[in-house]
């Protein structure tokens, strides 16, 4: 039975181009003769979209990650998502084929899950090898790609509303720094974007209370220590973009002789397993990371059954877990 890859090979174009032509993508800029050739080949091969469903007898899903195992252990967020992917795949008797961006194969799979942050060149690579592509923890809607992401606007609403209910007006943020692997392009922290937007709306944004650090406990501790040593005024509440950053910041705050939460309330993000065991126990935004991984499997299988004419974006809500660090 013919596939989009078969049509692409005969027509001399990429699978992504075939997919967009067959779905009448109005934004695609391609010559009329190329479109005609694609439709002629599709007709010749008797192609129908519904034939993709035949792949799911014994499905194989490609998993491409941007974090290696050492990086996963430094910040457990992506490890938990991957374990959720593998758990649901095992439940459905699906084979997970883990590949790196530098060693992508042309193996026929039911779909590809790309977990993490990717630059434009890497996205093009992924689209070229598989038209059924799902980005997890990366918003690719502006590139016409299916995406599964956290609702950061809702998350920051929870944090800021929590601080304000406690009477805090001076609220700071320790946001995360990331770069893509290949071209080292900076990735703006979506939590920082949401934080700025919300704080400006309520006229409480203070740029002097904004700090950034790589996503690690050590980096969080260093940046927070430097801030405390040089700041003329301190926030009385702090949001950190990951639990690892929050724990590092808490260590610096305590080393400076300040009390948590009496002097500075702290809220993290992720709710990793260690959050409840630090002292004081860390308040945090809980992301259902394992469920996020499980949902990625369910979504990629649904997309494999029948091609979607438009990309979809699934946004996961979060909840605030209040512990001693912000009471």
Coordinates of C-alpha atoms in Angstrom, one line a residue:
X1 CA 0.0 0.0 0.0
X2 CA 1.3 3.4 -1.0
X3 CA 2.6 5.9 1.6
X4 CA 3.4 9.6 1.4
X5 CA 7.1 8.6 1.4
X6 CA 6.5 6.5 -1.7
X7 CA 4.8 9.4 -3.5
X8 CA 7.7 11.7 -2.5
X9 CA 10.3 9.3 -3.9
X10 CA 8.5 9.0 -7.2
X11 CA 7.8 12.7 -7.5
X12 CA 11.3 13.8 -6.4
X13 CA 10.1 16.0 -3.5
X14 CA 10.1 15.7 0.3
X15 CA 7.4 13.8 2.2
X16 CA 6.5 17.1 3.9
X17 CA 5.8 18.7 0.5
X18 CA 3.6 15.8 -0.5
X19 CA 1.7 16.0 2.7
X20 CA 1.0 19.7 2.3
X21 CA 0.1 19.5 -1.3
X22 CA -2.4 16.6 -0.7
X23 CA -4.0 18.7 2.1
X24 CA -4.3 21.8 -0.1
X25 CA -2.0 23.9 2.1
X26 CA -2.6 27.4 0.8
X27 CA 0.6 28.8 2.3
X28 CA 2.8 26.3 0.5
X29 CA 4.9 27.9 -2.3
X30 CA 5.5 25.3 -4.9
X31 CA 5.3 25.2 -8.7
X32 CA 2.0 24.2 -10.3
X33 CA 3.7 21.4 -12.3
X34 CA 5.1 20.0 -9.0
X35 CA 1.6 19.9 -7.5
X36 CA 0.3 18.2 -10.6
X37 CA 3.0 15.6 -10.6
X38 CA 2.3 14.8 -6.9
X39 CA -1.4 14.3 -7.6
X40 CA -0.6 12.2 -10.7
X41 CA 1.7 10.0 -8.7
X42 CA -0.8 9.7 -5.8
X43 CA -3.5 8.6 -8.3
X44 CA -1.1 6.2 -10.0
X45 CA -0.3 4.6 -6.7
X46 CA -3.9 4.6 -5.6
X47 CA -3.0 6.5 -2.4
X48 CA -5.6 7.2 0.3
X49 CA -4.9 8.9 3.6
X50 CA -6.8 6.2 5.6
X51 CA -4.2 3.6 4.6
X52 CA -1.9 5.0 7.3
X53 CA -4.0 3.2 9.9
X54 CA -2.6 -0.1 8.7
X55 CA 0.7 0.8 10.4
X56 CA -0.7 0.4 13.9
X57 CA -0.9 -3.4 13.9
X58 CA 2.5 -3.6 15.7
X59 CA 3.4 0.1 16.0
X60 CA 7.0 1.4 16.1
X61 CA 7.4 4.9 17.4
X62 CA 10.6 6.9 16.9
X63 CA 11.7 9.0 20.0
X64 CA 14.1 11.8 19.4
X65 CA 15.4 13.6 22.5
X66 CA 17.5 16.7 23.0
X67 CA 18.7 15.7 26.5
X68 CA 21.1 12.9 27.0
X69 CA 20.9 10.6 30.1
X70 CA 23.4 12.7 32.2
X71 CA 21.4 15.9 31.5
X72 CA 18.1 14.0 32.4
X73 CA 19.5 13.2 35.9
X74 CA 20.6 16.8 36.5
X75 CA 17.0 18.0 35.9
X76 CA 14.4 15.2 36.2
X77 CA 11.7 17.0 34.1
X78 CA 12.6 15.3 30.8
X79 CA 13.4 12.0 32.4
X80 CA 9.9 11.8 33.8
X81 CA 8.3 12.6 30.5
X82 CA 10.4 9.9 28.8
X83 CA 9.4 7.3 31.4
X84 CA 5.8 8.2 30.7
X85 CA 6.3 7.6 27.0
X86 CA 7.9 4.3 27.6
X87 CA 5.3 3.2 30.2
X88 CA 2.4 3.8 27.8
X89 CA 4.3 2.2 24.9
X90 CA 4.8 -0.9 26.9
X91 CA 1.2 -1.0 27.9
X92 CA 0.1 -0.8 24.2
X93 CA 2.8 -3.2 23.1
X94 CA 4.5 -0.5 21.1
X95 CA 8.2 -0.6 20.2
X96 CA 10.1 2.7 21.0
X97 CA 13.0 3.3 18.7
X98 CA 15.3 5.9 20.3
X99 CA 17.4 7.9 17.8
X100 CA 19.6 10.9 18.0
X101 CA 19.4 13.9 15.7
X102 CA 22.8 13.1 14.3
X103 CA 21.8 9.5 13.5
X104 CA 18.2 9.6 12.2
X105 CA 17.3 6.5 10.2
X106 CA 14.8 6.1 7.4
X107 CA 13.1 3.2 9.2
X108 CA 9.3 3.2 8.6
X109 CA 7.5 4.1 11.8
X110 CA 4.0 5.0 12.8
X111 CA 5.2 8.4 14.0
X112 CA 8.0 10.4 15.5
X113 CA 7.9 12.0 19.0
X114 CA 10.5 14.8 19.4
X115 CA 11.0 15.6 23.1
X116 CA 12.7 18.9 24.0
X117 CA 13.8 22.1 22.2
X118 CA 14.9 22.1 18.6
X119 CA 16.1 24.8 16.2
X120 CA 14.7 25.5 12.7
X121 CA 17.3 23.3 11.0
X122 CA 16.6 20.4 13.3
X123 CA 12.9 20.8 12.8
X124 CA 13.4 20.5 9.0
X125 CA 15.4 17.3 9.6
X126 CA 12.6 15.8 11.6
X127 CA 9.8 16.9 9.2
X128 CA 11.9 15.4 6.3
X129 CA 12.0 11.9 7.8
X130 CA 8.4 11.7 9.0
X131 CA 5.3 13.6 8.2
X132 CA 3.6 12.3 11.4
X133 CA 5.6 14.4 13.9
X134 CA 4.6 15.4 17.4
X135 CA 6.7 18.0 19.3
X136 CA 6.6 17.5 23.1
X137 CA 7.4 20.5 25.4
X138 CA 8.0 22.7 22.3
X139 CA 5.4 24.8 20.5
X140 CA 5.7 24.3 16.8
X141 CA 2.3 25.6 15.8
X142 CA 3.8 28.6 13.9
X143 CA 5.6 26.0 11.8
X144 CA 2.5 23.9 11.2
X145 CA 3.5 21.1 13.6
X146 CA 1.5 19.2 16.2
X147 CA 2.6 20.1 19.7
X148 CA 2.0 19.0 23.3
X149 CA 3.0 21.7 25.7
X150 CA 2.4 23.0 29.3
X151 CA 0.1 26.0 29.7
X152 CA 2.6 28.4 31.1
X153 CA 0.2 31.3 31.3
X154 CA -2.1 29.4 33.6
X155 CA 0.9 28.2 35.6
X156 CA 2.1 31.8 36.3
X157 CA -1.4 32.9 37.1
X158 CA -1.4 30.4 39.9
X159 CA 1.9 31.5 41.2
X160 CA 1.4 35.2 41.1
X161 CA -2.2 35.0 42.5
X162 CA -0.8 32.9 45.3
X163 CA 1.8 35.4 46.2
X164 CA -0.6 38.3 46.0
X165 CA -3.1 36.6 48.3
X166 CA -0.3 36.4 50.9
X167 CA 0.2 40.2 50.6
X168 CA 3.4 40.1 48.5
X169 CA 4.0 43.0 46.1
X170 CA 7.7 42.6 45.5
X171 CA 7.9 39.5 43.4
X172 CA 11.0 38.3 41.6
X173 CA 11.8 35.5 39.1
X174 CA 14.8 33.2 38.6
X175 CA 14.2 32.1 35.0
X176 CA 16.0 29.4 33.1
X177 CA 18.6 29.7 30.3
X178 CA 18.7 27.2 27.5
X179 CA 20.2 26.9 24.1
X180 CA 19.6 24.5 21.2
X181 CA 22.1 21.8 20.8
X182 CA 23.5 22.3 17.3
X183 CA 23.4 26.0 16.6
X184 CA 23.4 27.1 20.2
X185 CA 20.5 29.4 19.6
X186 CA 19.1 30.9 22.9
X187 CA 15.6 29.7 23.9
X188 CA 13.5 32.2 25.8
X189 CA 12.0 30.8 28.9
X190 CA 8.2 30.7 28.3
X191 CA 7.7 31.1 32.1
X192 CA 9.5 34.4 32.0
X193 CA 7.4 35.6 29.1
X194 CA 4.2 34.7 31.0
X195 CA 5.6 36.2 34.3
X196 CA 6.4 39.6 32.6
X197 CA 3.0 39.7 30.9
X198 CA 1.0 39.0 34.1
X199 CA 3.1 41.3 36.3
X200 CA 2.9 44.2 33.8
X201 CA -0.9 43.8 33.7
X202 CA -1.1 44.3 37.4
X203 CA 1.6 47.0 37.5
X204 CA 4.0 45.0 39.7
X205 CA 6.8 44.1 37.3
X206 CA 10.2 45.1 38.6
X207 CA 13.0 44.3 36.1
X208 CA 15.6 44.5 38.9
X209 CA 14.0 41.4 40.4
X210 CA 14.6 39.3 37.3
X211 CA 17.5 36.8 37.3
X212 CA 18.4 34.1 34.8
X213 CA 20.6 31.0 35.2
X214 CA 21.1 27.6 33.4
X215 CA 18.6 25.0 34.6
X216 CA 20.7 23.5 37.5
X217 CA 20.8 23.7 41.2
X218 CA 24.4 24.9 41.2
X219 CA 23.6 27.7 38.7
X220 CA 20.6 28.8 40.7
X221 CA 22.6 29.0 43.9
X222 CA 25.4 31.0 42.3
X223 CA 23.1 33.5 40.6
X224 CA 21.0 34.0 43.7
X225 CA 24.0 34.5 45.9
X226 CA 25.4 37.1 43.5
X227 CA 22.0 38.9 43.5
X228 CA 21.7 38.9 47.3
X229 CA 25.2 40.3 47.7
X230 CA 24.7 43.2 45.3
X231 CA 20.9 44.1 45.4
X232 CA 19.8 47.4 46.9
X233 CA 16.4 46.0 47.6
X234 CA 15.1 42.4 47.9
X235 CA 11.9 40.8 46.7
X236 CA 9.8 39.2 49.4
X237 CA 8.6 36.4 47.0
X238 CA 10.5 34.5 44.3
X239 CA 9.4 32.2 41.6
X240 CA 12.0 29.8 40.0
X241 CA 11.5 28.2 36.6
X242 CA 12.4 24.7 37.9
X243 CA 12.7 23.0 41.2
X244 CA 16.4 22.6 40.7
X245 CA 16.8 26.4 40.4
X246 CA 14.5 26.9 43.3
X247 CA 16.5 24.6 45.6
X248 CA 19.7 26.3 44.6
X249 CA 18.2 29.7 45.3
X250 CA 16.9 28.5 48.7
X251 CA 20.4 27.4 49.6
X252 CA 21.8 30.9 48.8
X253 CA 19.0 32.6 50.7
X254 CA 19.7 30.6 53.8
X255 CA 23.4 31.0 53.5
X256 CA 22.9 34.8 53.4
X257 CA 21.1 34.6 56.8
X258 CA 17.6 35.1 55.5
X259 CA 14.6 33.0 56.4
X260 CA 12.2 31.1 54.1
X261 CA 9.4 32.0 53.9
X262 CA 9.5 34.8 56.5
X263 CA 11.9 37.0 54.5
X264 CA 11.5 35.5 51.0
X265 CA 8.7 33.0 49.9
X266 CA 9.8 30.6 47.2
X267 CA 7.8 28.6 44.6
X268 CA 9.4 26.3 42.1
X269 CA 8.2 24.5 39.0
X270 CA 7.8 20.8 38.1
X271 CA 7.3 19.1 41.5
X272 CA 10.1 16.7 41.2
X273 CA 10.3 14.0 43.9
X274 CA 12.9 15.8 46.0
X275 CA 10.8 19.0 46.3
X276 CA 9.0 17.7 49.4
X277 CA 12.2 16.6 51.2
X278 CA 14.2 19.8 51.1
X279 CA 14.0 22.1 54.2
X280 CA 11.7 23.9 54.1
X281 CA 9.7 21.7 51.8
X282 CA 9.3 23.4 48.4
X283 CA 6.1 24.9 47.2
X284 CA 5.9 24.2 43.5
X285 CA 3.8 24.1 40.3
X286 CA 3.1 20.5 39.6
X287 CA 3.4 19.4 36.0
X288 CA 2.0 15.9 35.3
X289 CA 5.1 15.0 33.4
X290 CA 4.6 11.3 33.3
X291 CA 1.0 11.8 32.1
X292 CA 2.5 14.2 29.5
X293 CA 4.6 11.3 28.2
X294 CA 1.6 8.9 28.2
X295 CA -0.5 11.5 26.3
X296 CA 2.2 11.9 23.7
X297 CA 1.8 8.2 22.8
X298 CA -2.0 8.4 22.6
X299 CA -1.7 11.5 20.4
X300 CA 0.8 10.2 18.0
X301 CA -1.2 7.0 17.5
X302 CA -4.4 9.0 16.9
X303 CA -2.5 11.2 14.3
X304 CA -1.2 8.0 12.6
X305 CA -4.7 6.7 12.1
X306 CA -5.8 9.6 9.9
X307 CA -3.8 12.6 8.7
X308 CA -5.0 15.8 10.3
X309 CA -5.6 18.7 7.8
X310 CA -4.4 21.3 10.4
X311 CA -1.9 21.1 13.2
X312 CA -3.1 20.7 16.8
X313 CA -1.7 22.0 20.0
X314 CA -2.6 20.3 23.3
X315 CA -2.0 22.4 26.4
X316 CA -1.6 20.7 29.8
X317 CA -2.8 22.6 32.8
X318 CA -0.9 22.6 36.1
X319 CA -1.7 23.0 39.8
X320 CA 0.0 24.7 42.8
X321 CA 1.4 22.4 45.5
X322 CA 1.7 24.6 48.6
X323 CA 4.3 23.6 51.1
X324 CA 6.4 25.3 53.8
X325 CA 8.6 27.5 51.5
X326 CA 5.7 29.8 50.7
X327 CA 3.4 29.6 53.7

